[in-house]
Coordinates of C-alpha atoms in Angstrom, one line a residue:
M19 CA -29.1 19.8 12.5
K20 CA -31.2 16.6 12.1
K21 CA -31.7 16.3 15.8
A22 CA -32.8 19.9 16.1
A23 CA -35.2 19.5 13.3
I24 CA -36.8 16.5 14.9
S25 CA -37.1 18.3 18.2
L26 CA -38.8 21.3 16.5
A27 CA -41.2 19.0 14.8
V28 CA -42.1 17.4 18.2
V29 CA -42.8 20.9 19.7
I30 CA -45.0 22.0 16.8
G31 CA -46.8 18.7 16.8
L32 CA -47.6 18.9 20.5
G33 CA -48.8 22.4 20.3
A34 CA -51.2 21.7 17.5
L35 CA -52.5 18.5 19.2
A36 CA -52.7 19.8 22.7
G37 CA -56.0 17.9 23.3
C38 CA -54.6 14.5 22.3
N39 CA -53.1 11.9 24.5
S40 CA -49.5 12.9 25.1
A41 CA -48.3 9.3 25.5
T42 CA -49.7 8.4 22.1
I43 CA -48.1 11.5 20.5
Q44 CA -44.7 10.8 22.1
K45 CA -44.9 7.1 20.9
E46 CA -45.8 8.1 17.4
T47 CA -43.1 10.8 17.3
A48 CA -40.5 8.4 18.5
E49 CA -41.5 5.9 15.9
A50 CA -41.3 8.6 13.2
A51 CA -37.9 9.6 14.3
E52 CA -36.7 6.0 14.4
Q53 CA -38.1 5.5 10.9
Q54 CA -36.3 8.6 9.6
V55 CA -33.0 7.4 11.1
K56 CA -33.5 4.0 9.5
Q57 CA -34.3 5.6 6.1
N58 CA -31.2 7.8 6.4
F59 CA -28.9 4.9 7.1
S60 CA -30.5 2.7 4.4
H61 CA -29.9 5.5 1.9
F62 CA -26.3 5.8 3.1
S63 CA -25.6 2.0 2.9
D64 CA -27.1 1.9 -0.6
Q65 CA -25.0 4.8 -1.7
F66 CA -21.9 3.4 -0.1
I67 CA -22.2 0.2 -2.2
N68 CA -22.7 2.2 -5.4
D69 CA -19.7 4.4 -4.5
L70 CA -17.7 1.2 -3.8
W71 CA -18.4 -0.2 -7.2
Q72 CA -17.4 3.1 -8.8
W73 CA -14.1 3.0 -6.8
S74 CA -13.4 -0.7 -7.7
P75 CA -15.2 -2.0 -10.8
T76 CA -13.2 -5.3 -10.6
W77 CA -14.6 -5.9 -7.1
A78 CA -18.1 -5.2 -8.6
L79 CA -17.4 -7.7 -11.4
Y80 CA -16.5 -10.5 -8.9
S81 CA -19.7 -9.6 -6.9
G82 CA -21.9 -9.9 -10.1
K83 CA -22.4 -6.1 -10.5
H84 CA -21.3 -5.0 -14.0
V85 CA -20.4 -1.4 -13.6
N86 CA -17.4 -1.2 -15.9
D87 CA -16.1 -4.7 -16.7
G88 CA -13.7 -3.3 -19.4
Y89 CA -11.7 -1.3 -16.9
L90 CA -8.6 -2.8 -15.4
E91 CA -7.1 -0.4 -12.8
V92 CA -3.4 0.1 -12.9
P93 CA -2.1 -0.4 -9.3
N94 CA 0.1 2.7 -9.1
D95 CA 0.4 5.7 -6.7
A96 CA -2.6 7.4 -8.2
A97 CA -4.7 4.3 -7.5
R98 CA -3.6 4.1 -3.9
A99 CA -4.4 7.8 -3.4
K100 CA -7.8 7.2 -4.9
T101 CA -8.3 4.3 -2.4
L102 CA -7.4 6.4 0.6
A103 CA -9.6 9.3 -0.6
F104 CA -12.5 6.8 -0.9
V105 CA -12.0 5.5 2.6
N106 CA -11.6 8.9 4.2
T107 CA -14.8 10.2 2.5
Q108 CA -16.9 7.1 3.5
Q109 CA -15.5 7.2 7.1
A110 CA -16.6 10.8 7.4
K111 CA -20.1 10.0 6.2
L112 CA -20.3 7.1 8.6
A113 CA -19.2 9.2 11.6
K114 CA -22.3 11.4 11.2
F115 CA -24.6 8.6 12.4
D116 CA -25.3 8.2 16.1
K117 CA -24.9 4.5 16.7
S118 CA -27.3 4.6 19.7
T119 CA -30.2 5.5 17.3
L120 CA -29.7 2.6 14.9
T121 CA -31.7 -0.6 15.0
T122 CA -29.8 -3.8 15.8
N123 CA -29.9 -4.8 12.1
D124 CA -28.6 -1.4 10.9
L125 CA -26.0 -1.3 13.6
I126 CA -24.5 -4.5 12.4
D127 CA -24.3 -3.1 8.9
Y128 CA -22.7 0.0 10.3
E129 CA -20.0 -2.1 12.0
L130 CA -19.4 -4.2 8.9
I131 CA -18.9 -1.1 6.8
S132 CA -16.7 0.5 9.4
N133 CA -14.6 -2.6 9.7
L134 CA -14.3 -2.9 5.9
L135 CA -13.1 0.7 5.6
A136 CA -10.6 0.3 8.4
S137 CA -9.3 -2.9 6.8
I138 CA -8.8 -1.3 3.4
K139 CA -6.9 1.6 5.0
W140 CA -4.8 -0.8 7.2
Q141 CA -3.8 -2.8 4.2
Q142 CA -2.7 0.3 2.3
E143 CA -0.9 2.1 5.0
R144 CA 0.2 -0.4 7.6
F145 CA 0.4 -3.9 6.2
K146 CA 1.6 -2.9 2.7
A147 CA 1.4 -6.4 1.1
W148 CA 1.3 -4.5 -2.2
Q149 CA 5.0 -4.1 -1.7
W150 CA 6.1 -7.5 -0.5
N151 CA 3.6 -9.9 -2.0
P152 CA 4.0 -10.3 -5.8
S153 CA 1.2 -12.8 -6.0
Q154 CA -1.3 -10.0 -5.6
Y155 CA -0.6 -9.1 -9.2
N156 CA -2.4 -11.3 -11.7
V157 CA -4.9 -10.2 -14.4
A158 CA -6.3 -13.6 -15.1
G159 CA -9.2 -13.6 -12.6
G160 CA -11.1 -10.7 -14.0
F161 CA -10.8 -12.0 -17.6
A162 CA -11.9 -15.4 -16.5
Q163 CA -15.0 -13.9 -14.8
I164 CA -16.0 -12.1 -17.9
I165 CA -15.4 -15.0 -20.3
N166 CA -16.8 -17.9 -18.3
E167 CA -19.9 -16.4 -16.7
D168 CA -22.9 -16.1 -19.0
F169 CA -24.3 -12.8 -17.5
A170 CA -24.6 -11.1 -20.9
P171 CA -24.4 -12.0 -24.6
L172 CA -20.9 -13.3 -25.6
D173 CA -20.2 -10.4 -28.0
E174 CA -20.9 -7.9 -25.3
R175 CA -18.6 -9.7 -22.9
L176 CA -15.9 -9.9 -25.5
K177 CA -16.1 -6.2 -26.0
S178 CA -15.3 -5.8 -22.3
V179 CA -12.4 -8.2 -22.8
V180 CA -11.0 -6.0 -25.6
A181 CA -11.3 -2.9 -23.4
R182 CA -9.8 -4.6 -20.4
L183 CA -6.7 -5.8 -22.3
E184 CA -5.6 -2.2 -22.9
N185 CA -4.2 -1.7 -19.4
V186 CA -2.5 -5.1 -19.0
P187 CA 1.1 -3.8 -19.9
A188 CA 0.7 -0.8 -17.6
Y189 CA -0.7 -3.0 -14.9
Y190 CA 2.5 -5.2 -14.8
Q191 CA 4.8 -2.2 -15.1
A192 CA 3.1 -0.7 -12.0
A193 CA 3.4 -4.1 -10.2
Q194 CA 7.1 -4.2 -10.8
A195 CA 7.5 -0.6 -9.6
N196 CA 5.5 -1.5 -6.4
I197 CA 7.4 -4.7 -5.5
D198 CA 10.0 -4.0 -2.9
N199 CA 11.8 -6.5 -0.7
P200 CA 9.3 -9.3 -1.3
T201 CA 9.2 -12.7 0.3
I202 CA 10.6 -15.5 -1.8
E203 CA 7.5 -17.7 -1.1
H204 CA 5.1 -15.1 -2.6
T205 CA 7.5 -14.5 -5.5
Q206 CA 7.4 -18.2 -6.4
L207 CA 3.6 -18.3 -6.1
A208 CA 3.4 -15.3 -8.4
I209 CA 5.5 -17.0 -11.0
M210 CA 3.4 -20.2 -11.0
Q211 CA 0.0 -18.4 -11.0
N212 CA 1.0 -16.0 -13.7
Q213 CA 2.1 -18.9 -15.9
G214 CA -1.5 -20.2 -15.3
A215 CA -2.8 -16.9 -16.7
F216 CA -2.3 -18.3 -20.2
S217 CA -5.1 -20.8 -19.5
V218 CA -7.3 -17.7 -19.7
L219 CA -5.4 -15.6 -22.2
S220 CA -5.4 -18.5 -24.6
D221 CA -5.8 -19.5 -28.2
E222 CA -9.3 -20.6 -27.3
L223 CA -10.1 -17.0 -26.4
A224 CA -8.7 -15.8 -29.7
E225 CA -10.8 -18.3 -31.5
K226 CA -13.9 -17.0 -29.7
V227 CA -13.2 -13.5 -30.8
N228 CA -12.6 -14.5 -34.4
A229 CA -15.8 -16.4 -34.5
S230 CA -17.8 -13.7 -32.8
G231 CA -20.0 -10.9 -34.2
L232 CA -17.5 -8.2 -33.2
S233 CA -16.6 -5.7 -35.9
E234 CA -13.5 -6.1 -37.9
S235 CA -11.9 -3.1 -36.2
D236 CA -12.7 -4.6 -32.7
K237 CA -11.2 -7.9 -33.8
T238 CA -8.1 -6.1 -35.0
L239 CA -7.8 -4.1 -31.8
F240 CA -8.2 -7.4 -29.8
T241 CA -5.3 -9.0 -31.7
Q242 CA -3.1 -6.0 -31.1
R243 CA -3.9 -5.8 -27.4
F244 CA -4.0 -9.6 -26.9
E245 CA -0.4 -9.9 -28.2
L246 CA 0.8 -7.0 -26.0
A247 CA -0.9 -8.5 -23.0
K248 CA 0.6 -11.9 -23.5
S249 CA 4.0 -10.3 -24.0
A250 CA 3.5 -8.3 -20.7
V251 CA 2.7 -11.4 -18.8
N252 CA 5.7 -13.3 -20.2
Q253 CA 8.0 -10.3 -19.4
H254 CA 6.6 -10.2 -15.9
I255 CA 7.3 -13.9 -15.4
E256 CA 10.9 -13.4 -16.6
W257 CA 11.3 -10.4 -14.3
L258 CA 9.9 -12.4 -11.3
T259 CA 12.2 -15.4 -12.2
E260 CA 15.2 -13.1 -12.1
L261 CA 14.0 -11.6 -8.9
E262 CA 13.6 -15.1 -7.4
A263 CA 17.2 -16.0 -8.3
K264 CA 18.4 -12.7 -6.7
L265 CA 16.4 -13.5 -3.5
E266 CA 17.8 -17.0 -3.3
K267 CA 21.3 -15.6 -3.6
E268 CA 21.1 -12.5 -1.4
G269 CA 18.3 -13.5 1.0
A270 CA 14.7 -12.4 1.2
R271 CA 12.2 -10.8 3.6
S272 CA 10.7 -13.2 6.1
F273 CA 7.1 -14.3 5.4
R274 CA 6.5 -14.1 9.2
I275 CA 4.6 -10.9 10.1
G276 CA 5.2 -10.9 13.9
E277 CA 2.8 -10.5 16.9
E278 CA 1.8 -6.8 16.5
L279 CA 0.7 -7.1 12.8
Y280 CA -0.8 -10.5 13.4
E281 CA -3.1 -9.2 16.2
E282 CA -4.1 -6.2 14.1
K283 CA -4.9 -8.4 11.2
F284 CA -6.7 -10.9 13.4
A285 CA -9.0 -8.2 14.8
L286 CA -9.9 -6.9 11.4
D287 CA -10.3 -10.2 9.6
I288 CA -11.9 -12.5 12.2
Q289 CA -13.9 -10.1 14.4
A290 CA -14.3 -12.7 17.1
G291 CA -14.2 -10.6 20.2
M292 CA -11.0 -12.2 21.4
S293 CA -7.3 -11.9 20.6
G294 CA -5.3 -14.2 18.3
K295 CA -3.3 -15.4 21.3
A296 CA -6.5 -16.2 23.2
L297 CA -7.9 -18.3 20.3
F298 CA -4.5 -20.0 20.0
E299 CA -4.7 -21.0 23.7
K300 CA -8.3 -22.2 23.3
A301 CA -7.3 -24.4 20.3
T302 CA -4.4 -25.9 22.2
A303 CA -6.7 -27.0 24.9
D304 CA -9.2 -28.4 22.4
K305 CA -6.5 -30.4 20.7
Y306 CA -6.2 -32.6 23.7
R307 CA -10.0 -33.1 24.0
V308 CA -10.3 -34.3 20.4
Q309 CA -7.3 -36.6 20.7
A310 CA -9.0 -38.2 23.7
E311 CA -12.1 -38.9 21.7
M312 CA -10.0 -40.4 18.9
A313 CA -8.2 -42.6 21.4
K314 CA -11.5 -44.0 22.7
I315 CA -12.7 -44.9 19.2
T316 CA -9.3 -46.4 18.4
R317 CA -9.5 -48.7 21.4
D318 CA -13.0 -49.8 20.5
I319 CA -12.3 -50.8 16.9
W320 CA -8.5 -51.7 17.0
S321 CA -9.0 -55.4 17.0
K322 CA -11.3 -55.2 13.9
Y323 CA -8.4 -54.1 11.8
I324 CA -5.1 -55.0 13.6
D325 CA -4.1 -58.3 15.2
T326 CA -1.2 -57.0 17.2
P327 CA -1.6 -55.5 20.7
I328 CA -2.6 -51.8 20.8
P329 CA 0.3 -49.5 21.7
Q330 CA 0.3 -47.8 25.1
D331 CA 0.9 -44.4 23.6
D332 CA -2.6 -43.2 22.4
N333 CA -1.2 -41.0 19.6
V334 CA 0.9 -43.9 18.3
A335 CA -2.1 -46.2 18.3
I336 CA -4.4 -43.6 16.6
K337 CA -1.8 -43.0 13.9
Q338 CA -1.3 -46.7 13.2
L339 CA -5.1 -47.3 12.9
I340 CA -5.6 -44.3 10.6
D341 CA -2.7 -45.5 8.4
V342 CA -4.5 -48.8 8.0
L343 CA -7.8 -47.3 7.3
S344 CA -6.5 -44.7 4.9
V345 CA -5.5 -47.2 2.2
K346 CA -9.3 -47.2 1.3
H347 CA -9.5 -44.4 -1.2
V348 CA -10.5 -43.6 -4.7
K349 CA -8.1 -44.1 -7.7
R350 CA -6.2 -40.9 -8.6
E351 CA -7.7 -40.7 -12.0
D352 CA -11.2 -40.9 -10.5
F353 CA -10.7 -38.2 -7.8
V354 CA -12.7 -35.4 -9.5
D355 CA -15.4 -37.7 -10.7
E356 CA -15.8 -39.2 -7.3
V357 CA -16.3 -35.7 -5.8
R358 CA -18.9 -35.1 -8.5
A359 CA -20.7 -38.3 -7.8
Q360 CA -21.1 -37.7 -4.0
I361 CA -23.0 -34.4 -4.3
P362 CA -26.4 -36.0 -5.0
E363 CA -26.1 -38.2 -2.0
L364 CA -25.5 -35.2 0.3
V365 CA -28.5 -33.4 -1.2
K366 CA -30.7 -36.5 -0.6
F367 CA -29.6 -36.7 3.1
V368 CA -30.2 -33.0 3.8
N369 CA -33.7 -33.2 2.2
E370 CA -34.7 -36.4 4.0
K371 CA -33.6 -35.2 7.4
Q372 CA -35.1 -31.7 6.7
L373 CA -32.0 -30.0 7.9
M374 CA -32.6 -26.9 5.8
T375 CA -34.2 -26.0 2.5
L376 CA -32.0 -26.4 -0.6
D377 CA -32.8 -24.5 -3.7
P378 CA -32.4 -26.9 -6.7
S379 CA -32.5 -23.9 -9.1
K380 CA -29.1 -22.7 -8.0
P381 CA -26.5 -24.7 -10.0
L382 CA -23.4 -26.3 -8.4
V383 CA -20.8 -27.2 -11.0
V384 CA -17.9 -29.5 -10.0
R385 CA -14.9 -28.6 -12.2
E386 CA -11.1 -29.0 -12.3
T387 CA -9.5 -26.0 -10.6
P388 CA -8.5 -23.4 -13.3
E389 CA -4.7 -23.3 -13.7
Y390 CA -4.4 -19.7 -12.6
M391 CA -6.0 -20.6 -9.3
R392 CA -3.8 -23.6 -8.4
G393 CA -1.0 -23.8 -5.9
F394 CA -2.9 -22.6 -2.8
A395 CA -5.7 -25.0 -1.9
G396 CA -6.7 -28.4 -3.4
A397 CA -10.5 -27.7 -3.2
S398 CA -12.4 -24.4 -3.1
I399 CA -15.7 -22.8 -4.0
S400 CA -16.2 -19.9 -6.4
A401 CA -19.6 -18.5 -5.8
P402 CA -21.6 -15.7 -7.6
G403 CA -22.5 -12.6 -5.7
P404 CA -26.0 -11.4 -4.8
Y405 CA -26.4 -9.6 -8.1
E406 CA -26.1 -12.9 -10.0
K407 CA -27.9 -15.3 -7.8
S408 CA -28.8 -17.7 -10.7
A409 CA -25.2 -18.0 -11.9
N410 CA -23.1 -21.1 -11.4
T411 CA -21.3 -21.9 -8.2
Y412 CA -18.1 -23.7 -9.0
Y413 CA -16.7 -26.4 -6.8
N414 CA -13.0 -26.3 -7.8
V415 CA -11.2 -29.6 -7.4
T416 CA -7.5 -29.9 -8.4
P417 CA -6.8 -33.1 -10.3
L418 CA -3.8 -35.2 -9.3
D419 CA -2.2 -35.6 -12.7
G420 CA 0.6 -33.2 -11.9
M421 CA 1.8 -35.2 -8.8
S422 CA 4.3 -37.9 -8.6
D423 CA 3.0 -41.4 -7.8
E424 CA 4.3 -41.1 -4.2
S425 CA 2.7 -37.6 -3.7
A426 CA -0.6 -38.7 -5.2
E427 CA -0.8 -41.7 -3.0
S428 CA -0.1 -39.6 0.1
Y429 CA -2.7 -37.1 -0.9
L430 CA -5.3 -39.8 -1.6
R431 CA -4.6 -41.4 1.8
E432 CA -5.3 -38.0 3.4
Y433 CA -8.5 -37.6 1.4
N434 CA -9.5 -41.3 1.9
H435 CA -13.0 -42.9 1.6
W436 CA -14.3 -41.2 4.8
I437 CA -12.5 -37.8 4.7
L438 CA -13.5 -37.2 1.1
Q439 CA -17.1 -37.3 2.3
V440 CA -16.4 -34.8 5.0
L441 CA -14.6 -32.5 2.5
N442 CA -17.7 -32.5 0.2
I443 CA -19.9 -31.6 3.2
H444 CA -17.6 -28.7 4.0
E445 CA -17.1 -27.3 0.5
A446 CA -20.5 -28.1 -1.0
I447 CA -23.6 -29.4 0.8
P448 CA -24.6 -28.2 3.3
G449 CA -21.3 -26.2 3.7
H450 CA -20.0 -23.3 1.6
Y451 CA -22.2 -23.7 -1.4
T452 CA -25.4 -23.8 0.7
Q453 CA -24.4 -20.9 2.9
L454 CA -23.4 -18.7 0.1
V455 CA -26.7 -19.3 -1.7
Y456 CA -28.5 -18.3 1.5
S457 CA -26.2 -15.3 1.9
N458 CA -27.2 -14.0 -1.6
E459 CA -30.9 -14.0 -0.4
S460 CA -30.2 -11.8 2.6
P461 CA -32.3 -8.6 2.5
S462 CA -29.1 -6.7 3.6
L463 CA -26.7 -6.3 0.7
V464 CA -24.1 -5.2 3.2
K465 CA -24.2 -8.6 5.0
S466 CA -24.2 -10.5 1.7
L467 CA -21.4 -8.6 0.0
F468 CA -18.9 -8.1 2.8
G469 CA -18.8 -11.5 4.3
N470 CA -16.9 -12.4 7.4
G471 CA -14.4 -15.2 6.6
A472 CA -14.8 -16.8 10.1
M473 CA -18.5 -17.1 9.7
V474 CA -18.2 -18.5 6.2
E475 CA -15.5 -21.0 7.1
G476 CA -17.0 -21.7 10.5
W477 CA -20.4 -22.6 9.0
A478 CA -18.7 -25.2 6.7
V479 CA -16.8 -26.7 9.6
Y480 CA -20.0 -26.7 11.8
T481 CA -22.0 -28.6 9.1
E482 CA -19.4 -31.5 9.2
R483 CA -20.2 -32.3 12.8
M484 CA -23.9 -31.5 12.4
M485 CA -24.3 -34.0 9.6
L486 CA -22.7 -36.8 11.5
E487 CA -24.7 -35.9 14.6
E488 CA -27.9 -36.3 12.5
G489 CA -26.9 -39.7 11.3
Y490 CA -24.9 -39.2 8.1
G491 CA -22.8 -42.3 7.7
E492 CA -25.1 -44.2 10.2
F493 CA -22.8 -43.4 13.1
E494 CA -20.0 -45.5 11.7
P495 CA -17.1 -45.3 14.2
E496 CA -14.6 -45.2 11.3
L497 CA -16.3 -42.1 9.9
W498 CA -16.3 -40.5 13.3
L499 CA -12.6 -41.2 13.8
M500 CA -11.8 -39.6 10.5
Y501 CA -14.1 -36.7 11.2
Y502 CA -12.2 -36.1 14.4
K503 CA -9.0 -36.3 12.5
W504 CA -10.4 -33.7 10.1
N505 CA -11.6 -31.5 13.0
L506 CA -8.2 -31.8 14.6
R507 CA -6.8 -30.3 11.4
V508 CA -9.0 -27.3 11.9
I509 CA -7.7 -26.9 15.4
A510 CA -4.1 -27.5 14.3
N511 CA -4.6 -24.8 11.6
T512 CA -5.1 -22.2 14.4
I513 CA -2.1 -23.5 16.4
L514 CA 0.0 -23.6 13.3
D515 CA -0.9 -20.2 12.0
Y516 CA -0.1 -18.4 15.3
S517 CA 3.0 -20.5 16.0
I518 CA 4.5 -19.9 12.6
Q519 CA 3.6 -16.2 12.2
V520 CA 4.3 -15.1 15.8
N521 CA 6.3 -17.8 17.6
G522 CA 8.7 -18.6 14.8
M523 CA 7.7 -22.3 14.4
T524 CA 10.1 -24.1 12.0
E525 CA 9.0 -26.3 9.1
E526 CA 10.3 -29.4 11.0
Q527 CA 8.2 -28.5 14.1
A528 CA 5.2 -27.7 11.9
L529 CA 5.4 -31.1 10.2
D530 CA 5.7 -32.8 13.5
L531 CA 2.6 -31.2 14.8
M532 CA 0.6 -32.0 11.7
M533 CA 1.8 -35.5 11.2
N534 CA 2.3 -36.9 14.7
E535 CA -0.3 -34.9 16.7
A536 CA -2.9 -34.2 14.0
F537 CA -2.3 -37.5 12.1
Q538 CA -2.0 -35.9 8.6
Q539 CA -0.2 -37.4 5.7
R540 CA 3.1 -35.8 4.7
A541 CA 1.7 -34.4 1.4
E542 CA -1.1 -32.6 3.2
A543 CA 1.3 -31.4 5.9
E544 CA 3.8 -30.1 3.4
G545 CA 0.9 -28.3 1.5
K546 CA -0.3 -26.8 4.7
W547 CA 3.1 -25.5 5.6
R548 CA 3.3 -23.9 2.2
R549 CA -0.1 -22.3 2.7
A550 CA 0.8 -21.0 6.2
T551 CA 3.8 -19.3 4.7
L552 CA 1.6 -17.6 2.0
S553 CA -1.3 -16.4 4.2
Q554 CA -1.8 -15.0 7.7
V555 CA -4.8 -15.3 10.1
Q556 CA -7.0 -16.9 7.5
L557 CA -6.2 -20.4 8.7
T558 CA -7.7 -19.5 12.1
S559 CA -11.1 -18.6 10.7
Y560 CA -12.2 -22.2 10.5
Y561 CA -11.9 -22.9 14.2
S562 CA -12.9 -19.5 15.4
G563 CA -16.2 -19.5 13.4
Y564 CA -17.0 -23.1 14.1
R565 CA -16.7 -22.7 17.9
E566 CA -18.9 -19.6 17.9
I567 CA -21.6 -21.2 15.8
Y568 CA -21.7 -24.5 17.7
D569 CA -21.7 -22.8 21.0
L570 CA -24.6 -20.5 19.9
R571 CA -26.6 -23.5 18.8
E572 CA -26.1 -25.3 22.1
E573 CA -27.0 -22.1 24.0
L574 CA -30.2 -21.7 22.1
K575 CA -31.0 -25.5 22.4
G576 CA -30.6 -25.2 26.2
A577 CA -32.7 -22.1 26.4
Q578 CA -35.6 -23.4 24.2
G579 CA -35.6 -27.0 25.3
E580 CA -38.1 -29.2 23.3
A581 CA -39.2 -26.2 21.3
F582 CA -35.8 -26.0 19.6
D583 CA -36.0 -26.8 15.9
L584 CA -32.7 -27.5 14.1
K585 CA -34.0 -26.6 10.6
A586 CA -35.4 -23.3 11.9
F587 CA -32.1 -22.5 13.6
H588 CA -30.1 -23.2 10.4
E589 CA -32.4 -21.1 8.2
Q590 CA -32.6 -18.2 10.6
F591 CA -28.8 -18.2 11.2
L592 CA -28.2 -18.2 7.4
S593 CA -30.8 -15.5 6.7
Y594 CA -28.5 -12.8 8.0
G595 CA -25.9 -13.1 5.2
S596 CA -22.3 -13.6 6.0
A597 CA -22.1 -11.4 9.1
P598 CA -19.7 -12.1 12.0
V599 CA -21.2 -14.7 14.3
K600 CA -21.1 -12.4 17.3
Y601 CA -23.5 -10.0 15.4
I602 CA -25.8 -12.9 14.2
K603 CA -26.0 -13.9 17.8
Q604 CA -27.3 -10.4 18.7
L605 CA -30.0 -10.7 16.0
M606 CA -31.1 -14.2 17.1
T607 CA -31.2 -13.5 20.8
S608 CA -32.5 -9.9 20.8
K609 CA -36.2 -9.5 21.7

């Protein structure tokens, strides 16, 4: 109908303006048609986002859009039916667009929305982690977002807390009804993280409510719902603990998802234009290249640190030298403070080298990882969405006070004097924190909101090498050796993830790869094994995105020659939000 209307308008226009230049008329008509298509798609994408927030207010909450913060959806059959209805409706709307008529920018938004909908549907109908992954069920995050973020007056936020508490008992009842043949690893994680929920549903929260301006009836309602919620969490933990004992006795589902599901998930999550197996093979080849670079540095500085002759086996020599260097690290009690102290130095370097523009008005807060988030990664970023650009970005760093002396020393040797600096580049500046600030400024909400994990992680990995190339650390060989060790971990992540999930790699084989070929400390290797049993595909995102970004930069540098400007490249690349690198490449190379 739209195409016919446009064609009719063209005929009428030509008849009325018969004396005009036909080429000019055709050009103006084509431009008008293109503008109409653009407006139609822009209207759809805006409406899609609004519909998405109505479908999932909790997703909206995490994105900084406060649609209905007090609503906690119960994850039951009705909720799953609602999800599939949402997906089917949006896919039907999307199918009405002729992709060939969209601009490059809108086409990328189209593909992002299409992939998102396909992923939601795949998760519901095919992957079904809602059945076998108990760690999906935890109410703490939404409450923490409301309590900790200063997006509205406290009393208003506390009213949302009171409302949200109502569905907590039903939420956990539905979770228990959903859980069927789970893995023991995800069951154990669920126990630990739900125990951490009490760091949010705490006496401190009760004190805030009591001291607030809420009415007495609201305070009474809070107390009733608060006690029921805490009881529900405790009961769920008990239920999970009994389930864990049963699984240990009778056996549990394997955490390995197999090749078919792996490749399907890889295609949806990574969007790299290659298969998971192809990336695995590429990483395997890259492993040997990086080991050769490390061997060269080791030979150059061996005598500076070790008096005995260098071993003939390069990997043995590299490991010995790294072991000697790794004793230089911060004290365990100073770990979080040292991370906090390094951030200003990174800011100074980026500004002095003019690598990109940093916005000092966007706060970065280094904090101890909240308890309900622990058990998965030692360091992470919690960033605000594009609706709350001025809110805090949190750099979560897990303190070491819960570790034994032996484990803490192993962890600190892994995150030694040099690698801790690389970690801070990756997580903070100019890595995740910086990229996510830029992403929030993208004119396309679609690209900002529905970020591609490989682009996000790949950018953080890319900045590690870029900073050293630009002179961070004054080209110290020890720092480069440790950087390569860190980069080898990224490569090993890809090898590890595919090998474990598809090829059946054992824990012993995984530890051998990480410790003897990627030179990691045992505590780090054991933690990564645990992480690889709890996630699938995500570990490949670092290497996939990094290679795509680095290769794009080198391609443009070769094409532009002396005209290439690194700062301009960074800022243009980041301006497109968190879109997959293959789409950003289209935008940066299209004329």
